[in-house]
Tab-separated table of C-alpha atoms in Angstrom:
chain	number	residue	atom	x	y	z
A	292	MET	CA	-13.278	15.906	-23.053
A	293	ARG	CA	-13.992	12.177	-22.864
A	294	ARG	CA	-12.974	9.380	-25.202
A	295	LEU	CA	-13.282	5.593	-25.182
A	296	PHE	CA	-9.951	4.102	-24.112
A	297	GLY	CA	-10.846	0.410	-24.305
A	298	HIS	CA	-12.894	-2.321	-22.673
A	299	LEU	CA	-12.301	-4.450	-19.590
A	300	ASN	CA	-14.594	-7.415	-18.944
A	301	ASN	CA	-17.031	-5.855	-21.434
A	302	GLU	CA	-17.110	-2.599	-19.475
A	303	PRO	CA	-16.013	0.587	-21.237
A	304	ILE	CA	-12.893	2.324	-19.967
A	305	PHE	CA	-12.922	6.061	-20.603
A	306	GLU	CA	-10.176	8.653	-20.653
A	307	TYR	CA	-11.097	12.137	-19.421
A	308	THR	CA	-8.927	15.134	-20.282
A	309	ILE	CA	-8.923	18.522	-18.584
A	310	PHE	CA	-7.061	21.597	-19.832
A	311	ASN	CA	-5.836	24.915	-18.500
A	312	GLN	CA	-5.090	28.175	-20.307
A	313	ASN	CA	-1.334	27.581	-20.456
A	314	ASN	CA	-1.140	24.510	-22.722
A	315	HIS	CA	-1.341	21.948	-19.921
A	316	ALA	CA	-3.551	18.871	-20.348
A	317	VAL	CA	-4.097	16.078	-17.814
A	318	SER	CA	-5.693	12.804	-18.917
A	319	VAL	CA	-7.214	10.430	-16.356
A	320	LEU	CA	-8.766	6.969	-16.739
A	321	ASN	CA	-11.829	5.816	-14.863
A	322	TYR	CA	-9.851	2.591	-14.337
A	323	GLY	CA	-7.801	3.109	-11.183
A	324	GLY	CA	-8.173	6.880	-11.375
A	325	ILE	CA	-4.953	6.652	-13.377
A	326	ILE	CA	-3.210	9.846	-14.463
A	327	ARG	CA	-2.218	8.586	-17.919
A	328	SER	CA	-0.551	11.744	-19.198
A	329	TRP	CA	0.279	15.294	-18.208
A	330	MET	CA	1.235	17.370	-21.228
A	331	VAL	CA	3.242	20.504	-20.390
A	332	PRO	CA	5.586	22.856	-22.259
A	333	GLU	CA	9.351	22.668	-22.086
A	334	ARG	CA	11.545	25.750	-21.906
A	335	ASP	CA	11.448	26.146	-25.709
A	336	GLY	CA	7.660	25.804	-25.807
A	337	GLN	CA	7.587	22.237	-27.106
A	338	ILE	CA	4.817	20.278	-25.382
A	339	SER	CA	5.468	16.750	-24.151
A	340	ASN	CA	4.370	14.272	-21.501
A	341	ILE	CA	5.937	14.257	-18.017
A	342	VAL	CA	4.409	11.027	-16.636
A	343	LEU	CA	4.642	7.375	-17.596
A	344	GLY	CA	1.472	5.861	-19.019
A	345	PHE	CA	0.367	3.138	-21.418
A	346	ASP	CA	-1.622	3.351	-24.639
A	347	THR	CA	-3.926	0.375	-23.927
A	348	ILE	CA	-5.956	-0.900	-21.003
A	349	GLU	CA	-4.431	-4.338	-21.544
A	350	GLU	CA	-0.978	-3.026	-20.642
A	351	TYR	CA	-2.271	-1.573	-17.383
A	352	VAL	CA	-3.953	-4.846	-16.449
A	353	GLU	CA	-1.033	-7.074	-17.426
A	354	HIS	CA	2.066	-5.337	-16.107
A	355	SER	CA	1.609	-1.837	-14.768
A	356	PRO	CA	3.765	-1.001	-11.722
A	357	TYR	CA	0.910	1.213	-10.430
A	358	PHE	CA	1.513	3.856	-13.132
A	359	GLY	CA	-0.427	6.999	-12.147
A	360	ALA	CA	-3.003	5.196	-10.021
A	361	ILE	CA	-4.968	6.023	-6.887
A	362	ILE	CA	-3.574	3.780	-4.154
A	363	GLY	CA	-5.818	2.509	-1.378
A	364	ARG	CA	-7.008	1.545	1.047
A	365	HIS	CA	-3.441	1.715	2.285
A	366	ALA	CA	-0.432	3.128	0.466
A	367	GLY	CA	2.805	1.218	0.976
A	368	ARG	CA	3.383	-1.983	2.886
A	369	ILE	CA	1.751	-3.507	5.954
A	370	ALA	CA	3.986	-6.075	7.655
A	371	ASP	CA	2.770	-9.677	7.539
A	372	GLY	CA	-0.489	-8.463	5.993
A	373	THR	CA	-2.070	-8.053	9.431
A	374	PHE	CA	-3.129	-5.284	11.810
A	375	ARG	CA	-5.316	-4.828	14.877
A	376	ILE	CA	-8.041	-2.315	15.611
A	377	GLU	CA	-9.711	-2.442	19.036
A	378	ASN	CA	-8.119	-5.869	19.701
A	379	GLU	CA	-9.618	-7.298	16.490
A	380	MET	CA	-7.060	-8.882	14.142
A	381	TYR	CA	-7.534	-8.311	10.424
A	382	ARG	CA	-5.748	-10.361	7.774
A	383	LEU	CA	-5.101	-8.736	4.423
A	384	ALA	CA	-4.077	-10.075	1.048
A	385	LYS	CA	-0.333	-10.762	0.891
A	386	ASN	CA	0.826	-9.555	-2.515
A	387	ASP	CA	4.437	-8.585	-1.751
A	388	GLY	CA	6.087	-11.667	-0.298
A	389	ALA	CA	4.829	-12.002	3.270
A	390	ASN	CA	3.533	-8.425	3.275
A	391	HIS	CA	0.570	-6.435	1.990
A	392	LEU	CA	1.298	-3.739	-0.613
A	393	HIS	CA	-0.743	-0.803	-1.981
A	394	GLY	CA	-4.177	-2.122	-1.031
A	395	GLY	CA	-3.710	-5.734	-2.124
A	396	VAL	CA	-4.271	-7.863	-5.193
A	397	GLN	CA	-7.277	-5.800	-6.297
A	398	GLY	CA	-6.529	-2.430	-4.752
A	399	PHE	CA	-8.082	0.877	-5.745
A	400	ASP	CA	-5.757	0.927	-8.771
A	401	ARG	CA	-7.658	-2.025	-10.296
A	402	HIS	CA	-11.236	-0.838	-9.961
A	403	ILE	CA	-13.469	1.262	-12.195
A	404	TRP	CA	-14.414	4.589	-10.621
A	405	GLN	CA	-17.411	6.803	-11.248
A	406	VAL	CA	-16.318	10.099	-12.833
A	407	GLU	CA	-18.013	13.486	-12.896
A	408	GLN	CA	-16.312	15.951	-15.238
A	409	HIS	CA	-16.309	19.720	-14.954
A	410	GLU	CA	-14.350	22.228	-17.002
A	411	GLN	CA	-10.978	21.866	-15.215
A	412	THR	CA	-11.952	19.308	-12.561
A	413	LEU	CA	-12.638	15.587	-12.346
A	414	VAL	CA	-14.421	14.070	-9.339
A	415	LEU	CA	-13.917	10.316	-8.929
A	416	THR	CA	-15.886	8.194	-6.470
A	417	ARG	CA	-16.183	4.560	-5.455
A	418	THR	CA	-17.331	2.553	-2.463
A	419	SER	CA	-15.042	-0.189	-1.211
A	420	PRO	CA	-17.199	-2.919	0.357
A	421	HIS	CA	-16.684	-4.358	3.840
A	422	LEU	CA	-13.743	-6.800	3.914
A	423	GLU	CA	-12.522	-5.911	0.422
A	424	GLU	CA	-8.933	-7.258	0.426
A	425	GLY	CA	-9.508	-7.932	4.146
A	426	TYR	CA	-10.202	-4.342	5.290
A	427	PRO	CA	-13.104	-3.786	7.697
A	428	GLY	CA	-15.937	-1.361	7.029
A	429	GLU	CA	-17.540	0.010	3.901
A	430	LEU	CA	-15.303	2.878	2.762
A	431	THR	CA	-16.741	5.588	0.526
A	432	VAL	CA	-14.001	7.534	-1.273
A	433	GLN	CA	-13.929	10.706	-3.343
A	434	VAL	CA	-10.813	11.866	-5.175
A	435	THR	CA	-10.790	15.205	-6.995
A	436	TYR	CA	-8.290	16.238	-9.663
A	437	GLU	CA	-8.199	19.959	-10.432
A	438	LEU	CA	-5.907	21.516	-13.047
A	439	THR	CA	-5.424	25.231	-12.378
A	440	ASP	CA	-4.246	27.928	-14.766
A	441	GLU	CA	-1.128	28.258	-12.588
A	442	GLY	CA	0.014	24.777	-13.652
A	443	GLU	CA	-1.118	23.096	-10.450
A	444	LEU	CA	-2.619	19.638	-10.295
A	445	VAL	CA	-4.528	19.632	-7.020
A	446	ILE	CA	-5.412	16.152	-5.734
A	447	SER	CA	-7.944	16.131	-2.892
A	448	TYR	CA	-9.051	13.025	-1.002
A	449	GLU	CA	-12.104	12.426	1.185
A	450	ALA	CA	-13.297	9.171	2.734
A	451	THR	CA	-15.847	7.949	5.281
A	452	THR	CA	-16.366	4.509	6.796
A	453	THR	CA	-19.061	2.407	8.457
A	454	GLU	CA	-16.569	0.694	10.812
A	455	PRO	CA	-13.132	1.545	12.215
A	456	THR	CA	-10.678	0.853	9.396
A	457	VAL	CA	-7.346	1.843	7.908
A	458	CYS	CA	-7.224	4.657	5.342
A	459	ASN	CA	-3.976	5.905	3.805
A	460	LEU	CA	-4.456	7.179	0.256
A	461	THR	CA	-1.946	8.462	-2.288
A	462	ASN	CA	-1.286	8.778	-6.005
A	463	HIS	CA	1.443	6.719	-7.682
A	464	THR	CA	2.356	8.851	-10.693
A	465	TYR	CA	5.809	8.256	-12.205
A	466	PHE	CA	7.314	11.624	-13.166
A	467	GLN	CA	9.893	12.142	-15.921
A	468	LEU	CA	10.554	15.841	-16.496
A	469	GLY	CA	13.136	15.109	-19.170
A	470	ARG	CA	12.750	12.628	-22.025
A	471	ILE	CA	10.704	9.465	-21.610
A	472	GLY	CA	13.159	6.600	-21.973
A	473	GLU	CA	15.957	8.416	-20.132
A	474	THR	CA	16.780	8.115	-16.429
A	475	VAL	CA	16.186	10.736	-13.737
A	476	ALA	CA	19.800	10.517	-12.552
A	477	ALA	CA	20.629	14.042	-13.801
A	478	GLN	CA	17.542	15.627	-12.264
A	479	GLU	CA	17.840	17.579	-9.026
A	480	LEU	CA	15.631	16.828	-6.035
A	481	SER	CA	15.148	18.816	-2.852
A	482	ILE	CA	12.964	17.814	0.123
A	483	ALA	CA	12.133	19.795	3.237
A	484	ALA	CA	12.803	16.867	5.558
A	485	ASP	CA	15.253	16.621	8.445
A	486	ALA	CA	14.669	12.894	8.948
A	487	PHE	CA	13.783	9.760	7.015
A	488	ALA	CA	12.491	6.280	7.871
A	489	PRO	CA	14.996	3.473	7.286
A	490	ILE	CA	13.607	0.243	5.871
A	491	ARG	CA	14.198	-3.476	6.376
A	492	PRO	CA	15.346	-5.692	3.480
A	493	ASP	CA	11.660	-6.332	2.686
A	494	SER	CA	11.068	-2.534	2.496
A	495	ILE	CA	9.000	-2.324	5.702
A	496	PRO	CA	9.989	0.762	7.762
A	497	THR	CA	11.968	-0.249	10.847
A	498	GLY	CA	10.089	2.184	13.087
A	499	GLU	CA	13.126	4.420	13.477
A	500	ARG	CA	13.487	8.072	12.586
A	501	ILE	CA	16.999	8.879	11.316
A	502	PRO	CA	18.375	12.412	10.784
A	503	VAL	CA	19.345	12.988	7.146
A	504	GLU	CA	22.422	14.989	8.166
A	505	GLY	CA	25.565	13.408	6.704
A	506	THR	CA	23.662	10.728	4.758
A	507	LEU	CA	22.723	10.080	1.132
A	508	PHE	CA	19.181	10.993	2.197
A	509	ASP	CA	19.948	14.663	2.789
A	510	PHE	CA	17.966	16.518	0.132
A	511	ARG	CA	17.498	19.705	2.134
A	512	SER	CA	19.516	21.389	-0.615
A	513	PRO	CA	19.032	20.354	-4.260
A	514	ARG	CA	21.071	17.279	-5.167
A	515	LEU	CA	21.369	15.095	-8.253
A	516	LEU	CA	19.342	11.925	-7.821
A	517	GLY	CA	22.059	9.890	-9.486
A	518	SER	CA	24.488	10.742	-6.686
A	519	GLY	CA	22.674	8.145	-4.587
A	520	PHE	CA	22.220	5.387	-7.152
A	521	HIS	CA	24.192	2.150	-6.675
A	522	ARG	CA	26.178	3.540	-3.746
A	523	LEU	CA	27.556	1.242	-1.074
A	524	ASP	CA	24.857	2.046	1.437
A	525	GLU	CA	22.804	-0.576	3.263
A	526	GLN	CA	19.589	1.417	2.980
A	527	LEU	CA	19.962	1.930	-0.763
A	528	GLU	CA	20.774	-1.761	-1.173
A	529	HIS	CA	17.529	-2.652	0.623
A	530	ALA	CA	15.731	-0.655	-2.095
A	531	GLN	CA	17.593	-2.356	-4.979
A	532	GLY	CA	20.124	0.380	-5.534
A	533	GLY	CA	18.029	3.506	-5.149
A	534	TYR	CA	15.412	5.272	-3.073
A	535	ASP	CA	12.163	3.754	-1.844
A	536	HIS	CA	11.995	5.535	1.486
A	537	PRO	CA	9.638	7.669	3.569
A	538	PHE	CA	10.782	11.181	4.448
A	539	PHE	CA	9.235	13.003	7.421
A	540	LEU	CA	8.216	16.357	6.004
A	541	ASN	CA	8.980	19.531	7.913
A	542	GLU	CA	6.108	21.847	8.643
A	543	THR	CA	6.270	24.719	6.182
A	544	ASP	CA	4.113	27.668	5.191
A	545	GLU	CA	2.974	27.721	1.563
A	546	SER	CA	6.427	26.947	0.202
A	547	PRO	CA	7.033	23.614	-1.577
A	548	GLN	CA	8.099	20.632	0.476
A	549	ALA	CA	9.717	18.942	-2.523
A	550	THR	CA	11.116	20.204	-5.826
A	551	LEU	CA	12.284	18.227	-8.858
A	552	HIS	CA	14.160	20.047	-11.618
A	553	ASP	CA	15.363	19.026	-15.078
A	554	ARG	CA	17.938	21.451	-16.455
A	555	ASP	CA	17.665	20.276	-20.073
A	556	THR	CA	13.944	20.949	-20.486
A	557	GLY	CA	13.801	23.683	-17.850
A	558	ARG	CA	10.818	22.033	-16.211
A	559	ARG	CA	10.412	22.256	-12.466
A	560	LEU	CA	7.923	20.205	-10.441
A	561	THR	CA	7.045	21.290	-6.913
A	562	MET	CA	4.932	19.457	-4.354
A	563	ARG	CA	3.192	20.571	-1.202
A	564	THR	CA	0.849	18.564	0.968
A	565	ASP	CA	-0.880	18.435	4.335
A	566	LEU	CA	0.210	14.805	4.773
A	567	PRO	CA	3.166	14.034	7.083
A	568	VAL	CA	5.295	11.766	4.896
A	569	LEU	CA	6.705	11.748	1.377
A	570	VAL	CA	7.732	8.371	-0.016
A	571	VAL	CA	10.350	8.835	-2.718
A	572	TYR	CA	10.622	5.930	-5.148
A	573	SER	CA	13.257	6.329	-7.850
A	574	GLY	CA	12.068	3.581	-10.203
A	575	ASN	CA	14.602	1.036	-8.962
A	576	GLN	CA	12.543	-1.953	-10.093
A	577	LEU	CA	11.999	-0.682	-13.621
A	578	ASP	CA	14.082	-3.136	-15.622
A	579	GLY	CA	13.749	-2.381	-19.329
A	580	THR	CA	10.784	-4.690	-19.888
A	581	ILE	CA	8.214	-1.883	-20.179
A	582	THR	CA	7.776	0.384	-23.190
A	583	VAL	CA	6.111	3.801	-23.031
A	584	GLU	CA	5.650	6.014	-26.097
A	585	GLU	CA	7.883	3.587	-28.044
A	586	ALA	CA	10.716	4.092	-25.539
A	587	ILE	CA	12.131	1.357	-23.329
A	588	ILE	CA	11.946	2.437	-19.690
A	589	PRO	CA	15.255	1.753	-17.912
A	590	GLN	CA	15.990	1.443	-14.222
A	591	TYR	CA	15.548	4.918	-12.682
A	592	GLY	CA	13.405	5.862	-15.684
A	593	ALA	CA	11.046	7.966	-13.530
A	594	ILE	CA	10.425	9.024	-9.950
A	595	CYS	CA	7.369	8.835	-7.690
A	596	LEU	CA	6.697	11.463	-5.022
A	597	GLU	CA	3.964	9.848	-2.919
A	598	ALA	CA	2.488	11.991	-0.141
A	599	GLN	CA	0.897	9.749	2.496
A	600	ARG	CA	1.008	8.537	6.070
A	601	LEU	CA	3.887	6.322	7.183
A	602	PRO	CA	3.618	2.768	5.786
A	603	ASN	CA	2.992	0.124	8.467
A	604	GLU	CA	2.322	2.820	11.070
A	605	ILE	CA	-0.770	0.843	12.059
A	606	ASN	CA	1.570	-1.806	13.526
A	607	GLU	CA	4.072	0.603	15.067
A	608	VAL	CA	2.138	3.094	17.201
A	609	THR	CA	-0.799	2.751	19.573
A	610	THR	CA	-2.790	5.663	18.155
A	611	SER	CA	-2.129	5.459	14.428
A	612	SER	CA	-3.275	8.410	12.311
A	613	ALA	CA	-4.144	5.862	9.630
A	614	ILE	CA	-7.197	4.682	11.583
A	615	LEU	CA	-10.487	6.140	10.365
A	616	SER	CA	-13.612	5.750	12.513
A	617	PRO	CA	-17.323	6.160	11.743
A	618	GLY	CA	-18.400	9.791	12.013
A	619	GLU	CA	-14.962	11.020	10.918
A	620	THR	CA	-13.946	12.163	7.442
A	621	TYR	CA	-10.510	11.424	6.045
A	622	ARG	CA	-9.265	14.524	4.227
A	623	ALA	CA	-5.941	15.200	2.522
A	624	THR	CA	-4.657	17.411	-0.284
A	625	THR	CA	-1.490	17.252	-2.355
A	626	VAL	CA	-0.583	19.875	-4.955
A	627	TYR	CA	1.896	19.297	-7.800
A	628	GLN	CA	2.861	22.339	-9.827
A	629	VAL	CA	4.889	22.430	-13.052
A	630	THR	CA	6.670	25.566	-14.238
A	631	THR	CA	9.539	26.213	-16.650
A	632	ASP	CA	12.735	28.230	-16.217
């Protein structure tokens, strides 16, 4: 199903909705590839939205904190907005203090994508021109959203380039399994990760790998998110009182690498991915100035589970996995699944 969502610079913005056989519906905009809503049942059968999204294109343009968007060319921060490939220095847009964040001022989240709709699948494509936001090479990207009858939202990424470049794609959906307008403090999170990446005060990873054992970052067993909010911990203070940290995912079989659970609604979100890192962002910078579905969104009003490569890795290791060369194809898949108790 497709409907007109609005206009941006006289171009139509469309919303595409795909359904499964179990009362799930995912709506995606061609602007930013934004997942605007994901309607799923609660334990009692009532259907409601589990992601934060706006009702107008103007709200996305004016003050969206990347709600639901495809992030590229590079998810997360790049220190000083610079990196080298083959001894060539590239200078990116600096849109987060002295650093580059989520692809720059006009990242993938602020472009109109081409959309091909099938029954339960959307295929989004765009070509990022050479030196867009400072990145070398023409990057052709395809992102596929598939909603299965098992309640899975499968997000698949592919990209090719004409020159060596950086490619680190993710999706920035804000999940709220409970009631929109509440916090996620009472929701339980588990992550199959034995180590996390500490961050500097400007949120750039330090390059270290710290065991989670004995820290507020140990989610190997389910733990209430709120148990880590506003604690006297230097790392949490760097992230404004919550989590905004990369976790190094353990290699698993087909079992989930992260699980979020809301006891009130009975909804459970699992995530598995072939990417090495999960950045957990607990909505620390949400400050009550944004309204969604007539509810004011407070601090910790949602959580992002962003599967990606390590932010700023391009400046930390000699052979970064974030480098994509001509003749190669970037491929990655992340699967979110929602079930109820």
